[in-house]
Coordinates of C-alpha atoms in Angstrom, one line a residue:
Chain A
M94 CA -143.1 249.2 55.7
K95 CA -142.3 250.8 52.3
R96 CA -139.1 248.8 52.0
F97 CA -141.0 245.7 52.8
L98 CA -143.5 246.4 50.1
E99 CA -140.8 247.0 47.6
L100 CA -139.2 243.7 48.6
L101 CA -142.5 242.0 48.3
R102 CA -143.0 243.4 44.8
S103 CA -139.5 242.5 43.7
V104 CA -140.0 239.0 44.9
R105 CA -143.2 238.7 43.0
R106 CA -141.6 240.1 39.9
N107 CA -138.7 237.7 40.1
R108 CA -141.0 234.8 40.7
S109 CA -143.2 235.5 37.7
E110 CA -140.2 236.1 35.5
S111 CA -138.6 232.9 36.6
R112 CA -141.9 231.1 36.2
E113 CA -142.1 232.3 32.6
S114 CA -138.6 231.4 31.7
E115 CA -139.0 228.1 33.3
R116 CA -142.1 227.4 31.3
A117 CA -140.3 228.3 28.2
G118 CA -137.2 226.4 29.3
C119 CA -139.1 223.3 30.4
E120 CA -140.5 222.6 27.1
R121 CA -137.2 222.8 25.4
R122 CA -135.5 220.6 28.0
V123 CA -138.1 217.9 28.1
R124 CA -136.8 216.7 24.8
T125 CA -133.0 216.9 25.6
D126 CA -132.2 216.5 29.3
G127 CA -134.8 214.8 31.5
G128 CA -132.7 215.1 34.8
T129 CA -132.5 218.9 34.8
T130 CA -136.1 219.2 34.1
E131 CA -136.9 217.3 37.2
K132 CA -134.6 219.4 39.3
R133 CA -136.0 222.6 37.9
S134 CA -139.5 221.6 38.4
T135 CA -138.9 220.7 42.0
L136 CA -137.6 224.2 42.6
R137 CA -140.6 225.6 40.7
R138 CA -143.0 223.5 42.7
W139 CA -141.4 224.6 45.9
L140 CA -141.6 228.2 44.8
D141 CA -145.2 227.7 43.9
S142 CA -146.1 225.8 47.1
D143 CA -148.5 227.5 49.4
I144 CA -146.0 227.8 52.2
V145 CA -143.7 229.9 50.1
Q146 CA -146.5 231.8 48.4
S147 CA -148.1 232.8 51.7
S148 CA -144.8 233.6 53.5
P149 CA -144.7 237.2 52.5
F150 CA -147.9 237.5 54.5
W151 CA -147.1 235.7 57.7
L152 CA -143.3 235.8 57.9
P153 CA -142.7 239.5 58.5
P154 CA -145.2 239.7 61.4
F155 CA -143.9 236.4 62.7
L156 CA -140.3 237.6 62.7
L157 CA -141.2 240.9 64.4
M158 CA -143.4 239.2 67.0
G159 CA -141.0 236.2 67.4
F160 CA -138.1 238.4 68.1
F161 CA -139.8 240.6 70.7
V162 CA -141.8 237.8 72.4
Y163 CA -140.0 234.5 72.1
A164 CA -136.4 235.6 71.7
A165 CA -137.0 238.0 74.6
I166 CA -138.2 235.2 76.7
G167 CA -135.2 233.1 75.8
W168 CA -132.9 236.0 76.7
N169 CA -134.8 236.4 79.9
L170 CA -134.1 232.8 80.7
L171 CA -130.4 233.3 80.0
L172 CA -130.3 236.4 82.2
S173 CA -132.0 234.6 85.1
L174 CA -129.0 232.2 85.1
T175 CA -126.4 234.9 85.4
E176 CA -125.5 237.1 88.4
Y177 CA -126.2 240.3 86.6
S178 CA -126.9 243.2 88.9
G179 CA -126.7 246.3 86.7
F180 CA -123.0 246.9 86.2
G181 CA -121.6 246.6 82.7
D182 CA -122.8 243.6 80.6
P183 CA -124.2 240.4 82.0
D184 CA -121.6 237.6 82.3
Y185 CA -123.1 234.8 80.2
S186 CA -120.1 232.5 80.6
N187 CA -120.9 231.5 84.2
L188 CA -124.4 230.2 84.3
S189 CA -126.0 228.7 87.4
L190 CA -129.4 228.2 89.0
Q191 CA -128.4 230.2 92.0
N192 CA -131.2 232.8 91.5
Y193 CA -133.8 230.0 91.7
W194 CA -132.3 228.7 94.9
A195 CA -132.3 232.2 96.3
M196 CA -136.0 232.3 95.6
L197 CA -136.6 229.4 97.9
D198 CA -135.0 231.2 100.8
D199 CA -136.7 234.5 100.1
P200 CA -139.7 235.0 102.5
G201 CA -141.0 237.8 100.3
M202 CA -141.2 235.4 97.4
W203 CA -143.5 233.1 99.3
A204 CA -145.8 235.9 100.3
A205 CA -145.8 237.3 96.8
T206 CA -146.6 233.8 95.3
R207 CA -149.4 233.3 97.8
N208 CA -150.9 236.7 97.1
T209 CA -150.6 236.1 93.4
L210 CA -152.5 232.8 93.6
V211 CA -155.2 234.4 95.9
L212 CA -155.6 237.2 93.4
L213 CA -155.7 234.9 90.4
V214 CA -158.2 232.5 91.8
G215 CA -160.4 235.0 93.8
F216 CA -160.6 237.6 91.0
T217 CA -161.3 235.0 88.3
V218 CA -164.0 233.2 90.3
V219 CA -165.8 236.3 91.5
C220 CA -165.6 237.9 88.0
L221 CA -167.1 234.8 86.4
I222 CA -170.0 234.6 88.9
V223 CA -170.8 238.3 88.7
G224 CA -170.5 238.3 84.9
L225 CA -172.7 235.3 84.6
L226 CA -175.4 236.8 86.8
L227 CA -175.3 240.1 84.8
A228 CA -175.6 238.1 81.6
L229 CA -178.5 236.1 82.9
L230 CA -180.3 239.3 84.0
L231 CA -179.7 240.9 80.6
D232 CA -180.4 237.9 78.4
R233 CA -184.2 238.5 78.4
E234 CA -186.8 240.5 76.7
I235 CA -186.0 243.8 78.4
R236 CA -185.9 247.4 77.3
F237 CA -182.7 249.3 77.1
S238 CA -180.7 246.1 77.4
R239 CA -178.1 247.6 75.1
S240 CA -177.7 250.6 77.3
F241 CA -177.3 248.5 80.4
R242 CA -174.7 246.4 78.7
T243 CA -172.8 249.4 77.6
I244 CA -172.7 250.8 81.1
Y245 CA -171.6 247.6 82.8
L246 CA -168.8 247.2 80.3
L247 CA -167.7 250.8 80.6
P248 CA -165.0 250.3 83.3
F249 CA -163.3 247.7 81.0
A250 CA -162.5 250.5 78.5
L251 CA -160.5 252.4 81.2
S252 CA -156.9 251.7 82.0
F253 CA -155.7 250.2 85.3
I254 CA -154.1 253.5 86.0
V255 CA -157.3 255.4 85.7
T256 CA -159.5 253.0 87.6
A257 CA -156.9 252.9 90.4
Q258 CA -157.5 256.7 90.9
F259 CA -161.2 256.1 91.3
W260 CA -160.8 253.3 93.8
R261 CA -158.2 255.0 95.9
W262 CA -160.8 257.6 96.4
M263 CA -163.5 255.1 97.0
Y264 CA -161.4 253.4 99.7
N265 CA -160.2 256.6 101.3
V266 CA -160.3 256.3 105.1
Q267 CA -161.9 259.7 105.9
N268 CA -163.9 260.5 102.8
G269 CA -164.3 257.3 100.9
I270 CA -167.7 256.2 99.8
V271 CA -167.1 252.6 100.8
N272 CA -166.6 253.6 104.5
Q273 CA -169.5 256.1 104.3
F274 CA -171.7 253.3 102.9
I275 CA -170.9 250.7 105.5
G276 CA -171.1 253.5 108.1
L277 CA -174.9 253.5 107.4
F278 CA -174.9 250.0 108.9
G279 CA -172.8 251.0 111.9
L280 CA -169.6 249.4 110.5
G281 CA -166.1 250.7 109.9
P282 CA -164.4 252.8 109.0
Y283 CA -161.7 250.5 107.8
N284 CA -158.4 251.4 106.2
W285 CA -159.1 249.2 103.2
L286 CA -155.8 249.7 101.3
G287 CA -153.7 250.1 104.5
S288 CA -154.6 247.0 106.4
P289 CA -152.6 243.8 105.4
R290 CA -155.7 241.7 106.0
L291 CA -158.0 243.8 103.9
V292 CA -155.9 245.1 101.1
L293 CA -155.9 242.1 98.8
G294 CA -159.7 241.7 99.0
S295 CA -160.1 245.4 98.3
V296 CA -157.9 245.2 95.3
I297 CA -159.9 242.1 94.0
F298 CA -163.2 243.9 94.6
A299 CA -162.0 246.9 92.5
L300 CA -160.7 244.6 89.8
V301 CA -164.0 242.8 89.7
W302 CA -165.7 246.1 89.2
Q303 CA -163.5 246.7 86.2
F304 CA -163.7 243.3 84.6
S305 CA -167.0 241.8 85.3
G306 CA -168.5 243.6 82.4
Y307 CA -166.0 241.7 80.2
T308 CA -167.2 238.4 81.5
M309 CA -170.8 239.5 81.0
I310 CA -170.2 240.1 77.3
I311 CA -168.6 236.7 76.9
Y312 CA -171.5 235.0 78.6
L313 CA -174.1 237.0 76.7
A314 CA -172.6 235.9 73.4
A315 CA -172.6 232.3 74.6
L316 CA -176.2 232.5 75.9
R317 CA -177.4 233.9 72.6
S318 CA -175.9 231.1 70.7
I319 CA -178.0 228.5 72.6
P320 CA -180.9 227.6 70.3
N321 CA -184.2 229.0 71.5
D322 CA -186.0 225.7 71.3
Q323 CA -184.0 224.4 74.2
Y324 CA -185.5 227.0 76.5
E325 CA -188.9 226.1 75.0
A326 CA -188.4 222.4 75.5
A327 CA -187.4 222.8 79.1
R328 CA -190.4 225.0 79.7
V329 CA -192.8 222.6 78.1
D330 CA -191.4 219.8 80.3
G331 CA -192.5 221.9 83.2
A332 CA -189.0 222.6 84.6
S333 CA -188.7 225.5 87.0
T334 CA -186.7 228.5 85.7
L335 CA -183.9 227.8 88.2
R336 CA -183.7 224.1 87.3
M337 CA -183.8 225.0 83.6
Y338 CA -180.8 227.3 83.9
W339 CA -178.9 224.8 86.0
R340 CA -179.5 221.8 83.9
V341 CA -179.8 223.2 80.4
I342 CA -178.1 226.5 80.1
V343 CA -175.1 226.4 82.5
P344 CA -173.6 223.2 81.1
Q345 CA -173.5 224.8 77.7
L346 CA -171.5 227.7 78.9
R347 CA -168.4 225.7 79.7
P348 CA -166.4 226.8 76.6
A349 CA -167.3 230.4 77.4
T350 CA -166.2 229.9 81.0
V351 CA -162.9 228.4 80.0
S352 CA -162.0 231.1 77.5
A353 CA -163.1 233.9 79.9
S354 CA -161.0 232.4 82.7
V355 CA -157.9 232.3 80.6
V356 CA -158.2 236.0 79.7
L357 CA -159.1 236.9 83.3
V358 CA -156.1 235.2 84.7
L359 CA -154.0 237.2 82.3
F360 CA -155.6 240.4 83.4
A361 CA -154.9 239.4 87.0
L362 CA -151.2 238.8 86.1
K363 CA -151.2 242.3 84.7
A364 CA -152.7 243.8 88.0
F365 CA -149.2 245.3 88.4
D366 CA -150.5 248.5 86.7
F367 CA -153.3 248.8 89.2
L368 CA -151.1 248.2 92.2
Y369 CA -148.5 250.6 90.9
A370 CA -151.0 253.4 90.6
T371 CA -152.8 252.6 93.8
F372 CA -149.6 252.6 95.9
D373 CA -147.6 255.2 93.9
G374 CA -144.9 252.8 92.9
Y375 CA -143.8 249.2 92.9
R376 CA -143.8 248.9 96.7
P377 CA -147.4 248.0 97.6
R378 CA -148.5 247.8 101.2
R379 CA -147.8 244.6 103.0
G380 CA -150.3 242.0 102.0
A381 CA -150.6 243.2 98.5
D382 CA -147.2 242.3 97.1
I383 CA -147.6 240.0 94.0
L384 CA -145.0 238.4 91.8
A385 CA -145.5 241.1 89.2
T386 CA -144.7 244.0 91.6
K387 CA -141.9 242.1 93.2
M388 CA -140.3 241.4 89.8
V389 CA -140.3 245.0 88.8
R390 CA -139.1 246.1 92.2
E391 CA -136.1 243.7 92.2
S392 CA -135.2 244.6 88.6
F393 CA -135.8 248.3 88.3
G394 CA -135.8 249.3 91.9
R395 CA -132.9 247.3 93.3
S396 CA -131.1 246.6 90.0
E397 CA -131.1 242.9 90.8
W398 CA -131.7 242.2 87.1
A399 CA -130.9 238.5 87.2
Y400 CA -133.1 237.9 90.2
G401 CA -135.9 239.9 88.7
S402 CA -135.6 237.8 85.5
S403 CA -135.9 234.6 87.4
I404 CA -139.1 235.9 89.0
A405 CA -140.3 236.9 85.6
L406 CA -139.8 233.4 84.5
M407 CA -141.9 232.1 87.4
L408 CA -144.7 234.4 86.1
F409 CA -144.3 233.1 82.6
A410 CA -144.4 229.5 83.9
L411 CA -147.6 230.4 85.8
S412 CA -149.3 231.7 82.8
L413 CA -148.0 228.8 80.7
A414 CA -149.6 226.4 83.2
V415 CA -152.9 228.1 82.4
I416 CA -152.7 228.6 78.7
A417 CA -150.9 225.5 77.5
P418 CA -153.8 223.1 78.5
Y419 CA -156.2 225.7 77.1
L420 CA -154.5 225.9 73.7
Y421 CA -154.0 222.2 73.5
N422 CA -157.7 221.7 74.2
Q423 CA -158.7 224.3 71.6
Y424 CA -156.4 222.5 69.1
K425 CA -158.0 219.1 69.9
R426 CA -161.4 220.5 69.3
G427 CA -160.3 222.1 66.1
N428 CA -161.0 225.6 67.4
L429 CA -157.5 226.9 66.9
Chain B
M553 CA -177.9 238.6 64.0
S554 CA -178.5 236.1 66.8
E555 CA -179.6 238.9 69.0
Q556 CA -182.3 239.9 66.6
S557 CA -183.7 236.5 66.2
V558 CA -183.9 236.0 69.9
T559 CA -185.8 239.2 70.3
T560 CA -188.3 238.5 67.6
E561 CA -189.0 235.0 68.9
Q562 CA -189.4 236.2 72.5
A563 CA -191.4 239.2 71.5
T564 CA -194.6 237.0 71.3
P565 CA -195.2 235.8 74.8
T566 CA -198.5 234.3 75.7
E567 CA -200.9 236.4 77.7
H568 CA -200.4 234.2 80.7
E569 CA -196.7 235.1 80.7
T570 CA -197.1 238.8 80.3
S571 CA -199.2 239.1 83.5
E572 CA -196.9 236.8 85.4
I573 CA -193.7 238.6 84.4
S574 CA -194.8 242.1 85.3
I575 CA -194.1 241.7 89.0
G576 CA -190.8 240.1 88.5
Q577 CA -190.0 242.7 85.9
I578 CA -190.1 245.4 88.5
G579 CA -187.5 243.5 90.6
L580 CA -185.4 242.9 87.5
Y581 CA -185.3 246.6 86.5
A582 CA -184.6 247.6 90.1
T583 CA -181.7 245.3 90.1
L584 CA -180.4 246.5 86.8
I585 CA -180.6 250.1 87.8
G586 CA -179.0 249.4 91.2
L587 CA -176.1 247.8 89.2
I588 CA -175.8 250.9 87.2
G589 CA -175.1 252.7 90.5
F590 CA -172.4 250.2 91.3
Y591 CA -170.7 250.6 88.0
L592 CA -171.0 254.3 87.7
I593 CA -170.5 255.6 91.2
P594 CA -166.7 255.3 91.3
I595 CA -166.6 257.3 88.0
E596 CA -169.3 259.8 89.0
S597 CA -167.6 260.3 92.4
G598 CA -164.3 261.1 90.6
L599 CA -166.1 263.5 88.3
V600 CA -167.7 265.6 91.1
T601 CA -164.5 265.5 93.1
S602 CA -162.5 266.9 90.3
I603 CA -164.5 270.1 90.2
K604 CA -164.7 270.8 94.0
T605 CA -162.8 273.5 95.8
S606 CA -160.9 272.3 98.9
T607 CA -163.6 273.6 101.2
A608 CA -166.3 271.9 99.2
L609 CA -164.3 268.7 99.3
Q610 CA -164.4 268.8 103.1
E611 CA -168.1 269.7 103.4
T612 CA -169.8 267.5 100.9
F613 CA -170.1 263.8 100.5
P614 CA -167.7 262.4 97.9
F615 CA -170.5 261.3 95.6
L616 CA -172.5 264.6 95.8
P617 CA -171.8 267.6 93.6
P618 CA -170.7 270.8 95.3
F619 CA -173.7 272.4 97.0
S620 CA -173.1 276.0 95.8
A621 CA -171.6 277.7 92.8
S622 CA -168.7 278.9 95.0
G623 CA -167.7 275.3 95.6
I624 CA -167.1 274.6 91.9
T625 CA -163.7 275.1 90.4
F626 CA -162.1 274.0 87.1
E627 CA -158.7 274.9 88.3
K628 CA -157.7 271.2 88.8
W629 CA -158.7 270.4 85.3
Q630 CA -156.6 273.3 84.1
V631 CA -153.6 272.2 86.1
A632 CA -154.0 268.5 85.2
F633 CA -154.3 269.4 81.5
D634 CA -151.1 271.4 81.6
Y635 CA -149.3 268.4 83.1
L636 CA -150.8 265.9 80.8
A637 CA -150.9 267.7 77.4
P638 CA -147.4 266.6 76.3
G639 CA -148.2 263.1 77.5
M640 CA -151.4 263.0 75.5
V641 CA -149.5 264.1 72.4
N642 CA -146.9 261.4 73.0
S643 CA -149.5 258.7 73.6
M644 CA -151.2 259.7 70.3
L645 CA -147.9 259.6 68.5
F646 CA -147.2 256.0 69.4
T647 CA -150.8 254.7 69.8
I648 CA -152.0 255.5 66.3
P649 CA -149.1 254.2 64.2
S650 CA -148.9 251.0 66.3
T651 CA -152.6 250.5 65.9
I652 CA -152.4 250.8 62.2
L653 CA -149.3 248.6 61.9
C654 CA -150.8 246.0 64.1
A655 CA -154.0 245.9 62.0
I656 CA -152.0 245.5 58.7
F657 CA -149.6 242.9 60.1
G658 CA -152.4 241.0 61.9
S659 CA -154.6 240.8 58.8
M660 CA -151.7 239.6 56.6
A661 CA -150.6 237.0 59.1
A662 CA -154.2 235.7 59.6
Y663 CA -154.6 235.5 55.9
G664 CA -151.3 233.6 55.3
L665 CA -152.1 231.2 58.1
T666 CA -155.8 230.7 57.6
L667 CA -156.8 230.9 54.0
V668 CA -153.7 229.4 52.5
N669 CA -153.3 225.8 53.5
W670 CA -149.9 224.3 54.1
R671 CA -148.4 221.7 56.4
G672 CA -147.2 223.0 59.7
Q673 CA -149.2 226.1 59.6
I674 CA -151.0 225.1 62.8
A675 CA -147.7 225.1 64.7
V676 CA -146.9 228.7 63.5
L677 CA -150.4 229.7 64.4
A678 CA -150.1 228.3 67.9
L679 CA -147.0 230.4 68.4
F680 CA -148.9 233.5 67.3
I681 CA -151.8 232.8 69.6
A682 CA -149.6 231.8 72.6
G683 CA -148.0 235.2 72.2
I684 CA -151.2 236.8 73.4
F685 CA -150.8 235.2 76.8
V686 CA -147.2 236.1 77.5
P687 CA -147.1 238.3 80.6
Y688 CA -145.2 241.5 79.9
Q689 CA -143.1 241.0 83.0
A690 CA -141.5 238.0 81.3
V691 CA -139.9 240.2 78.7
I692 CA -139.3 243.7 80.1
V693 CA -135.8 243.2 81.3
P694 CA -134.5 242.0 77.9
L695 CA -136.6 244.6 76.3
F696 CA -135.1 247.3 78.4
Q697 CA -131.6 246.0 77.7
F698 CA -132.3 245.8 74.0
W699 CA -133.5 249.3 73.6
S700 CA -131.3 251.1 76.1
Q701 CA -128.0 249.2 75.6
Y702 CA -127.9 247.5 72.3
M703 CA -130.2 249.5 70.0
Q704 CA -129.8 253.0 71.3
L705 CA -132.1 254.4 68.6
G706 CA -131.6 258.0 69.9
A707 CA -127.9 257.9 69.2
R708 CA -128.3 255.9 65.9
L709 CA -130.8 258.4 64.5
S710 CA -128.9 261.5 65.8
F711 CA -128.5 262.7 62.3
L712 CA -132.2 263.2 62.1
W713 CA -132.7 265.6 65.1
G714 CA -131.3 268.5 63.3
L715 CA -134.2 268.4 60.9
P716 CA -137.2 270.6 61.5
L717 CA -140.2 269.1 63.3
L718 CA -138.1 266.2 64.6
E719 CA -137.1 265.9 68.2
P720 CA -134.7 263.5 70.0
H721 CA -137.4 262.0 72.2
Y722 CA -139.1 260.7 69.0
A723 CA -136.6 257.9 69.2
T724 CA -138.3 256.7 72.3
I725 CA -141.6 257.0 70.7
L726 CA -140.3 254.9 67.8
E727 CA -139.2 252.3 70.2
L728 CA -142.7 252.2 71.7
I729 CA -144.3 252.0 68.3
I730 CA -142.2 249.0 67.4
T731 CA -142.7 247.3 70.8
H732 CA -146.4 247.8 70.8
T733 CA -146.7 246.6 67.2
A734 CA -144.8 243.5 68.0
Y735 CA -147.0 242.7 71.0
G736 CA -150.2 243.6 69.3
I737 CA -149.7 241.3 66.4
P738 CA -150.8 238.1 68.2
I739 CA -154.2 239.3 69.4
V740 CA -154.9 241.1 66.2
T741 CA -154.0 238.0 64.2
L742 CA -156.5 236.0 66.3
L743 CA -159.2 238.6 65.8
F744 CA -158.8 238.5 62.0
R745 CA -158.5 234.7 62.0
S746 CA -161.8 234.4 63.8
Q747 CA -163.3 236.2 60.8
Y748 CA -161.3 234.5 58.1
K749 CA -162.2 231.1 59.3
T750 CA -165.9 231.9 58.6
M751 CA -165.1 233.1 55.0
S752 CA -166.4 230.8 52.3
D753 CA -163.6 228.5 51.1
E754 CA -165.3 227.9 47.8
M755 CA -165.0 231.5 46.7
I756 CA -161.3 231.5 47.4
E757 CA -160.7 228.1 45.9
A758 CA -162.6 229.2 42.8
A759 CA -160.4 232.3 42.5
R760 CA -157.3 230.2 43.0
L761 CA -158.4 227.8 40.3
D762 CA -159.0 230.7 38.0
G763 CA -155.3 231.5 38.4
A764 CA -155.4 234.3 40.9
S765 CA -152.2 234.5 42.9
V766 CA -152.2 234.4 46.7
W767 CA -151.6 238.2 46.7
R768 CA -154.4 238.8 44.3
V769 CA -156.9 236.8 46.4
Y770 CA -155.9 238.8 49.4
R771 CA -156.2 242.2 47.7
R772 CA -159.4 241.5 45.7
I773 CA -161.4 239.2 47.9
V774 CA -160.2 239.1 51.5
L775 CA -159.2 242.7 52.1
P776 CA -162.5 244.2 51.0
L777 CA -164.4 241.7 53.1
S778 CA -162.4 242.4 56.2
I779 CA -163.1 246.1 56.4
P780 CA -165.6 245.7 59.2
M781 CA -163.0 243.7 61.1
F782 CA -160.5 246.4 60.6
A783 CA -162.8 248.8 62.4
V784 CA -163.2 246.4 65.3
V785 CA -159.4 245.9 65.5
F786 CA -158.7 249.7 65.3
I787 CA -161.0 250.4 68.2
F788 CA -159.9 247.5 70.4
Q789 CA -156.2 248.0 69.8
F790 CA -156.3 251.7 70.1
T791 CA -157.8 251.3 73.6
Q792 CA -155.3 248.6 74.6
I793 CA -152.2 250.5 73.5
W794 CA -153.5 253.8 74.9
N795 CA -154.1 252.2 78.3
E796 CA -150.9 250.3 78.4
F797 CA -148.5 251.2 81.3
L798 CA -145.7 248.7 81.8
F799 CA -143.9 249.4 78.5
S800 CA -144.1 253.1 79.1
L801 CA -142.7 252.6 82.5
T802 CA -139.8 250.5 81.3
I803 CA -139.0 252.1 77.9
I804 CA -139.6 255.7 78.9
G805 CA -138.5 255.2 82.5
S806 CA -139.2 258.6 84.0
V807 CA -142.3 260.8 84.3
N808 CA -140.0 263.8 83.5
D809 CA -138.8 262.3 80.2
P810 CA -140.0 264.4 77.2
A811 CA -141.5 261.2 75.7
A812 CA -143.6 260.3 78.8
S813 CA -147.0 258.9 78.0
A814 CA -150.3 260.1 79.4
T815 CA -150.6 257.0 81.7
L816 CA -147.1 257.4 83.0
I817 CA -147.6 261.1 83.9
L818 CA -151.0 260.3 85.5
S819 CA -149.4 257.6 87.7
G820 CA -147.3 260.3 89.4
L821 CA -149.7 263.2 89.3
G822 CA -150.5 265.3 92.4
Q823 CA -148.4 263.1 94.7
S824 CA -146.4 265.0 97.3
L825 CA -145.1 264.5 100.8
E826 CA -148.3 265.9 102.2
G827 CA -150.4 263.3 100.5
T828 CA -152.4 262.9 97.3
D829 CA -154.2 265.7 95.6
Y830 CA -157.3 263.7 94.9
P831 CA -159.2 266.3 92.9
L832 CA -156.2 266.8 90.7
R833 CA -155.7 263.1 90.1
M834 CA -159.4 262.7 89.3
A835 CA -159.3 265.5 86.7
G836 CA -156.1 263.9 85.3
A837 CA -157.8 260.5 85.2
F838 CA -160.6 261.9 83.1
I839 CA -158.3 263.7 80.7
T840 CA -156.2 260.6 80.3
A841 CA -159.3 258.4 79.7
L842 CA -160.9 260.9 77.4
P843 CA -159.8 259.3 74.0
T844 CA -160.7 255.8 75.0
L845 CA -164.0 257.0 76.6
L846 CA -164.8 258.8 73.3
V847 CA -164.0 255.7 71.3
Y848 CA -166.1 253.6 73.6
V849 CA -169.1 255.8 73.6
L850 CA -169.1 256.3 69.8
F851 CA -168.4 252.7 68.9
A852 CA -169.8 250.8 71.8
D853 CA -171.0 247.9 69.7
K854 CA -167.8 247.5 67.7
F855 CA -165.9 247.6 71.0
A856 CA -168.1 244.8 72.4
E857 CA -167.6 242.8 69.2
G858 CA -163.8 243.0 69.6
V859 CA -164.0 242.0 73.3
Q860 CA -166.2 238.9 72.4
T861 CA -163.8 237.4 70.0

């Protein structure tokens, strides 16, 4: 940091010096040699251009981020084309798509992909609905609305690792509250996290608990930006409350829904942390394996680095499929 | 702002409405309070479980506190704290510097890409913003290779470990600081950008016309105005980095490493062949979550502001 600041300072000093000498030099040269003046002033103009002037601000963070994010993805792509499995250095001279073919023959891969998609869609949709309902409840003239909002958002401040502890206990077969609660209605007990049929739904439910507050906040901000007279107009027209919401309010929430979905999909892709803490490692129960857990298991568990990298690239492609249209859309609307 | 205007305008309902609402209001409040139960019971249950003796754990419902004084014990908190204390220190050592670096870099990048106009800046900006959405899995193998095989900071900096107050595992902490900073830059840039976009162009244009350099505009105009955003970013980013797990798992690797973070230690706490020690894990969960909970409770509004953007 300090070195960078020094660099910045020296660059500025050089620039102002050169600018002064140029100014002095220019005047002299205008009379004698026109060609050099032109060349000089191009350089000067370039140095004074906004791209150069602003580069000390954005270039260092860009290089740092670019190296760790984009160069790393490129490296990951390269690794996925090798046969690297943990011994010595990867052999980059012999690249092939074999890992990608191997994926097609891997039954675990299909299960993980299916589970990932179920998790992504189920979690995102349920979170959006719950968050919207919470926001609609809170977006009224009520007392303590700030406190309610704070409490509903509280789980979002906790880490996956922490919330996983709470939900392991909630889902516990003997002592879990979930089983005790449904026991009141004569149901259960179920082994929520142990049964292949229930485990994914249980994970989604816990994640909705953690993230619906986030969706609520996004929707609340959107609801509050809707001008008040629209509510009034609908009311004067004699529309019922439900109809008013459906026709007037919900359509205006589309941008909020889109941006919340993008972020939720991302959190769902990160659900690895939650599964790791719930199942004490990257080997979740059958029925809960997702691409993220499989990727870490292949790489760090079985040292199949190249294969793990190819799964990582699948994950990246998945998130790209969600965000690329989103970013393009934002760009078109001038929101970027 | 908008919140206040909504309240004032709705605060004058007609008499007809007040009488009509009151019955629905009861239902509304009942629902809202029921929801509090839903959001707090997992946490509350963890809290009461963490202070139960093993007999009280058998005898009482998981969401009820121990019935008698003899059922209460703080032993698990003590044990969990002993395990987690070094991890808490490590987490602080990388969370605070990365948070600060992220904020500085993010503010500078947002300024250079928003308030100074040049061709092609939108493409660079798109790369910044897309960086937010990269799943960490897509980079952990190269990252692991880079730090463990190519960089080997621990060996490179070996001349430092003889100095007082410095320990070899700080190399790993440094790796985490750099990594978290690099990955925090995109989101922080977006946060600052959302604010800088709303800044008045005229003021900056005027300053530029008066001959102020790009650097001077930043220092004299933009920086003072972005102090509230710095607060938001600090709070948001502190929480994110403190809660992060995958980088700790890959870069640190083992729970027994002297550089192990709090989340990493918690993930393996109280696990044995006989099963999970739930009270110990719950106590550990609260200790690990304490800094973020504190930030959250103290700065709830700022936190919500960061989430919204």
